[in-house]
Coordinates of C-alpha atoms in Angstrom, one line a residue:
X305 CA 8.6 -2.7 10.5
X306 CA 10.3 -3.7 7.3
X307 CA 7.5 -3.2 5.1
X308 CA 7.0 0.4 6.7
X309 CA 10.4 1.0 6.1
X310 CA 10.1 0.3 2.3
X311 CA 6.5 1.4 2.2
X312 CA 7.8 5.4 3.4
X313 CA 11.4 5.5 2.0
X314 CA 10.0 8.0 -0.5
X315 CA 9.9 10.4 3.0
X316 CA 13.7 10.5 3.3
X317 CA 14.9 11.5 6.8
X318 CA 11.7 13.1 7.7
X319 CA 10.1 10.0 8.7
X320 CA 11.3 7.9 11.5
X321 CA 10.1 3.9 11.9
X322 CA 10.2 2.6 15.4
X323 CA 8.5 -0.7 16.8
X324 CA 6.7 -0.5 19.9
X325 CA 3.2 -0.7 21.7
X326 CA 0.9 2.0 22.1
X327 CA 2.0 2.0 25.5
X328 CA 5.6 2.9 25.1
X329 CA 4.6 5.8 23.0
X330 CA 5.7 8.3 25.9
X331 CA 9.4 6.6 25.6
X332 CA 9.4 6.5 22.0
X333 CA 8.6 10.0 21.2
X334 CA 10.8 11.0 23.5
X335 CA 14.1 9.4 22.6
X336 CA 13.4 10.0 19.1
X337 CA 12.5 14.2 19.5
X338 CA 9.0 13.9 18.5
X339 CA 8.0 15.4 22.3
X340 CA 6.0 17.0 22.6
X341 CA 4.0 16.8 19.2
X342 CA 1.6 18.4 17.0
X343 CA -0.1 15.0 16.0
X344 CA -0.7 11.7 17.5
X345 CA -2.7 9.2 15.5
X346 CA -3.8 6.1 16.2
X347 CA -4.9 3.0 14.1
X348 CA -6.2 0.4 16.3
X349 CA -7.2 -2.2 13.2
X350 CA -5.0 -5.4 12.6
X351 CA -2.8 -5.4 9.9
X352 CA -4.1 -6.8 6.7
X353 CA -1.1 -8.6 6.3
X354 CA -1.2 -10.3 9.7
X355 CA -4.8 -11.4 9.1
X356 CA -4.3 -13.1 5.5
X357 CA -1.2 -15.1 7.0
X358 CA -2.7 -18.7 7.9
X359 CA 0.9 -19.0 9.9
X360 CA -0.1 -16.0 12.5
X361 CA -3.5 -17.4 13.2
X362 CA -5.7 -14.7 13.3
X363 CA -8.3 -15.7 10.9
X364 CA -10.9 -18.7 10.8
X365 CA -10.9 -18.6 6.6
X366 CA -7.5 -20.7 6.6
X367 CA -6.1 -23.4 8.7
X368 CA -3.2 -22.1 10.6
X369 CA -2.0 -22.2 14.5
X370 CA -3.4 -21.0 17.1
X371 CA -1.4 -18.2 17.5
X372 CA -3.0 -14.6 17.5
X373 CA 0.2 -12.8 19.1
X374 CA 0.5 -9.2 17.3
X375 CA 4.4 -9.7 18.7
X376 CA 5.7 -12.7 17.8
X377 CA 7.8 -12.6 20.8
X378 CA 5.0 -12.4 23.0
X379 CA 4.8 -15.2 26.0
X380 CA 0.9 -15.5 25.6
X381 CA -0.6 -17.5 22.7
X382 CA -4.2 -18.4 21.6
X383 CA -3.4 -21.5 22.0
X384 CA -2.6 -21.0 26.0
X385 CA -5.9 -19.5 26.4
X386 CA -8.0 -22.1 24.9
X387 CA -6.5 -25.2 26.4
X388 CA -5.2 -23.7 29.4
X389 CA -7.1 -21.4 31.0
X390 CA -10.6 -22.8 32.9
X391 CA -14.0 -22.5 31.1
X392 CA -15.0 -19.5 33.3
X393 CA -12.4 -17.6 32.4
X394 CA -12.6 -18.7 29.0
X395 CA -16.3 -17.5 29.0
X396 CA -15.4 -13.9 30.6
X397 CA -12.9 -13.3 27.7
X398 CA -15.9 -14.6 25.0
X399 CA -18.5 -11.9 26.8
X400 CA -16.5 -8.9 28.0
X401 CA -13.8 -8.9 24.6
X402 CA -16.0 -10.8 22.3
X403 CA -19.4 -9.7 23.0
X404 CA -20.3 -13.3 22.4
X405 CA -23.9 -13.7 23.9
X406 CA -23.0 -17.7 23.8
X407 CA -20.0 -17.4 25.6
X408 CA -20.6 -20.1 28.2
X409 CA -22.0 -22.9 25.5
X410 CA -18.6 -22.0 23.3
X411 CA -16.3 -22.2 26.1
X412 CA -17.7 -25.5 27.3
X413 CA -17.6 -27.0 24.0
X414 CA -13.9 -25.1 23.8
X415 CA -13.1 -27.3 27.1
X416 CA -14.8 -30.4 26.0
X417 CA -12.8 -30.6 22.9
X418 CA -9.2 -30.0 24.2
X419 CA -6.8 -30.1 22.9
X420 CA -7.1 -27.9 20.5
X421 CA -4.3 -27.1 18.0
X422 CA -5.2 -24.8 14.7
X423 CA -7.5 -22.5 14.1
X424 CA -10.0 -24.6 12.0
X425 CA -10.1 -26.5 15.5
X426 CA -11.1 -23.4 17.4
X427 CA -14.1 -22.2 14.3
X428 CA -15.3 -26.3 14.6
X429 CA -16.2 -25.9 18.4
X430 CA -18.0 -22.4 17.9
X431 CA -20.0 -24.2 14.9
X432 CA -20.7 -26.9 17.6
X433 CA -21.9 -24.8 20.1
X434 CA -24.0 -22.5 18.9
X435 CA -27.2 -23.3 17.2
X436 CA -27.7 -23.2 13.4
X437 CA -31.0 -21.3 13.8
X438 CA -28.3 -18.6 15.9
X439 CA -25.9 -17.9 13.7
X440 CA -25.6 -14.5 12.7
X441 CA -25.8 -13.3 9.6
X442 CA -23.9 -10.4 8.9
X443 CA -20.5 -12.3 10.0
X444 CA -18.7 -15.5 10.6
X445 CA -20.3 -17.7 13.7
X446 CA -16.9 -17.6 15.0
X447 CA -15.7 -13.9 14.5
X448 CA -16.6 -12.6 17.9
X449 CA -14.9 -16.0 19.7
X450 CA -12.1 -14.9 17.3
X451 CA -12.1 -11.0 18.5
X452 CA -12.0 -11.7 22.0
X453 CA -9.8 -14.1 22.5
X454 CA -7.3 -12.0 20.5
X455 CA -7.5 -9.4 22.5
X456 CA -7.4 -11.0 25.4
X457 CA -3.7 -12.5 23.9
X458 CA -2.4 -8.9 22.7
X459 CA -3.9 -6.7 25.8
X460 CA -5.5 -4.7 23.2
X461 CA -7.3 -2.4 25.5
X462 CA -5.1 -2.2 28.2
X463 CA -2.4 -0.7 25.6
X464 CA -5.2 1.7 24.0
X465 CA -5.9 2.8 27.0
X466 CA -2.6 3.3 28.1
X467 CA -1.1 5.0 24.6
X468 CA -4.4 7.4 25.0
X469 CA -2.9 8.4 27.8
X470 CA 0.6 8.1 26.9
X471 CA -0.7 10.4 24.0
X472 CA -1.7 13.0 26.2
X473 CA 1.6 13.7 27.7
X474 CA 3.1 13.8 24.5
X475 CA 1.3 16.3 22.8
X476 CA 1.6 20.5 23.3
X477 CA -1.0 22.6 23.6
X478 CA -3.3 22.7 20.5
X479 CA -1.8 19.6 19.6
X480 CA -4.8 16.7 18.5
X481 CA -5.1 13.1 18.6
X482 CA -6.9 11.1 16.4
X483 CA -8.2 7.6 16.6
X484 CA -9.4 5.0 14.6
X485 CA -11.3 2.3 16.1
X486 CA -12.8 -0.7 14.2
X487 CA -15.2 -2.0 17.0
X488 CA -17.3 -0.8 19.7
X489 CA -14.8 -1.7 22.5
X490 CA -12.3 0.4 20.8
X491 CA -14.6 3.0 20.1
X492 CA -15.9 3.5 23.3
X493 CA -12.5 3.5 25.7
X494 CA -12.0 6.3 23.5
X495 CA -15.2 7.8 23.6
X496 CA -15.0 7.6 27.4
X497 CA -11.7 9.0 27.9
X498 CA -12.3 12.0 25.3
X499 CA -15.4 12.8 27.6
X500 CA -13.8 12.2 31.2
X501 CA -10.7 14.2 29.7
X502 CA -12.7 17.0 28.7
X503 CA -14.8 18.0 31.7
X504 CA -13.6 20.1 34.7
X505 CA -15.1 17.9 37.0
X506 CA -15.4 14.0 37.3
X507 CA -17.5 13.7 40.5
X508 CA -21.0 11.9 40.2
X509 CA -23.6 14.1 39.6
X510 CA -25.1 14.1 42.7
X511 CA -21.9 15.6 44.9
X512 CA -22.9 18.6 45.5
X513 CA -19.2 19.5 46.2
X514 CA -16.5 18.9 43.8
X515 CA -13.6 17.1 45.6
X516 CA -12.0 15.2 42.7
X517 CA -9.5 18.3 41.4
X518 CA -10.3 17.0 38.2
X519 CA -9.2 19.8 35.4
X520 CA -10.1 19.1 31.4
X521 CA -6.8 18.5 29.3
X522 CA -9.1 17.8 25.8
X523 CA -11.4 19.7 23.6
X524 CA -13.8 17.1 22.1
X525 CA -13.3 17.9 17.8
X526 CA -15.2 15.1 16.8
X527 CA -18.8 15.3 18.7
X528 CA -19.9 12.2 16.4
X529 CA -17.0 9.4 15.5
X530 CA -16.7 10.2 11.2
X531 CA -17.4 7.1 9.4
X532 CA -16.0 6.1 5.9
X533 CA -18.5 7.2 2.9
X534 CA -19.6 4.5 0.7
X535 CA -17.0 5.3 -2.0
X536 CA -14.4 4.3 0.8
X537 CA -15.9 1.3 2.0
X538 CA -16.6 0.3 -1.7
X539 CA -12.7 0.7 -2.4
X540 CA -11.9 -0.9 0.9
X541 CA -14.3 -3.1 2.5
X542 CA -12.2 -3.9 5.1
X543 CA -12.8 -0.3 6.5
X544 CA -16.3 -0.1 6.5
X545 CA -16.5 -0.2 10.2
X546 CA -13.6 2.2 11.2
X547 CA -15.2 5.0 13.2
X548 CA -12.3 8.3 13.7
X549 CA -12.9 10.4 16.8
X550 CA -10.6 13.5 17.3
X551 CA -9.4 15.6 20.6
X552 CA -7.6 18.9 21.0
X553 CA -4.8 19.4 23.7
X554 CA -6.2 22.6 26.0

């Protein structure tokens, strides 16, 4: 929050810094006069400056604790999930948040090596567990152990999907939100609430009477989520997977 602070003091009064979650937006906008707005925008990547920490323990580059907690005030750590919870629930987080197809063989070897206390410990058992011959080759062995479990810590989806909705009833008519989602999961909550949001009717197709009530609150801007050019990914690599999908208020 301080960094933001300094980072948009050039704005003057017109800007107004306020920490919360995506799912207090509702709250926030509202005690602060931005309800009901023009623009909503969301950026649902981690902080640069959280990931190069060591100390916050988001990254498997540097040795640091297992930690992962976007709020530092947060009950739930990484390091609660790995030596706490049991291997099957251990192996659900890996496959539904991670998209890990090894998720059982990591969270056994996870298990097998408690405790486990930094995040070098954590990248060691994913080495361990999954086959050499496996490891893929676009990205870290142990970035998808790393994704899921860190959302699992922060919520993430929960809170996007709540702020989408949050979002909703904050905006006025003609008013648009914009999203910017780094990885599938992200990209498709929205994808799927922009399309539910924007139909007239939610029944499945083969009601032949709608009953739902179900009225669309969204016109769909962005039929396609716009992806960085190269010149944008060459300047900041760290964007080349952002995908931004945008929605009109009806």
């Amino acid at each position: 929050m301080q960094a933001a602070t300094r980072t948009l003091a050039s704005f003057g009064d017109s800007v107004t810094v306020v920490f919360g979650r995506f799912s207090e937006l509702a709250a926030i906008a509202s005690d602060n006069a931005f309800s009901p707005a023009d623009l909503i925008l969301f950026d649902f990547g981690l902080s640069s400056t959280q990931i190069d920490d060591p100390a916050r323990g988001f990254s498997f580059r540097a040795e640091g604790p297992l930690d992962m907690r976007m709020e530092p005030g947060s009950r739930l750590t990484a390091a609660n999930v790995v030596n706490d919870y049991e291997a099957g629930e251990i192996e659900r987080i890996l496959r539904e948040y991670g998209e890990e197809r090894w998720a059982r063989r990591v969270a056994q070897f996870i298990v097998a090596r408690r405790p486990l206390r930094t995040t070098r410990d954590l990248a060691q058992a994913v080495e361990a567990a999954i086959p050499r011959r496996a490891w893929p080759r676009d990205i870290n062995v142990a970035t998808r152990t790393f994704q899921g479990i860190r959302i699992a810590v922060n919520d993430e989806l929960g809170e996007i999907e709540a702020g989408l909705r949050a979002a909703l009833s904050t905006l006025k008519p003609g008013g648009r939100m914009a999203t910017i989602s780094f990885h599938s999961l992200e990209d498709r909550l929205v994808k799927s609430f922009f399309n539910v949001e924007s139909k007239d009717c939610i029944c499945p197709p083969q009601q032949p009477v709608c009953t739902c009530g179900h009225r669309a609150t969204l016109r769909i801007v962005t039929r396609h989520p716009v992806r960085p050019t190269e010149t944008e990914a060459a300047a900041n690599p760290r964007a080349r997977s952002a995908r931004l999908r945008v929605a009109e208020k009806i």
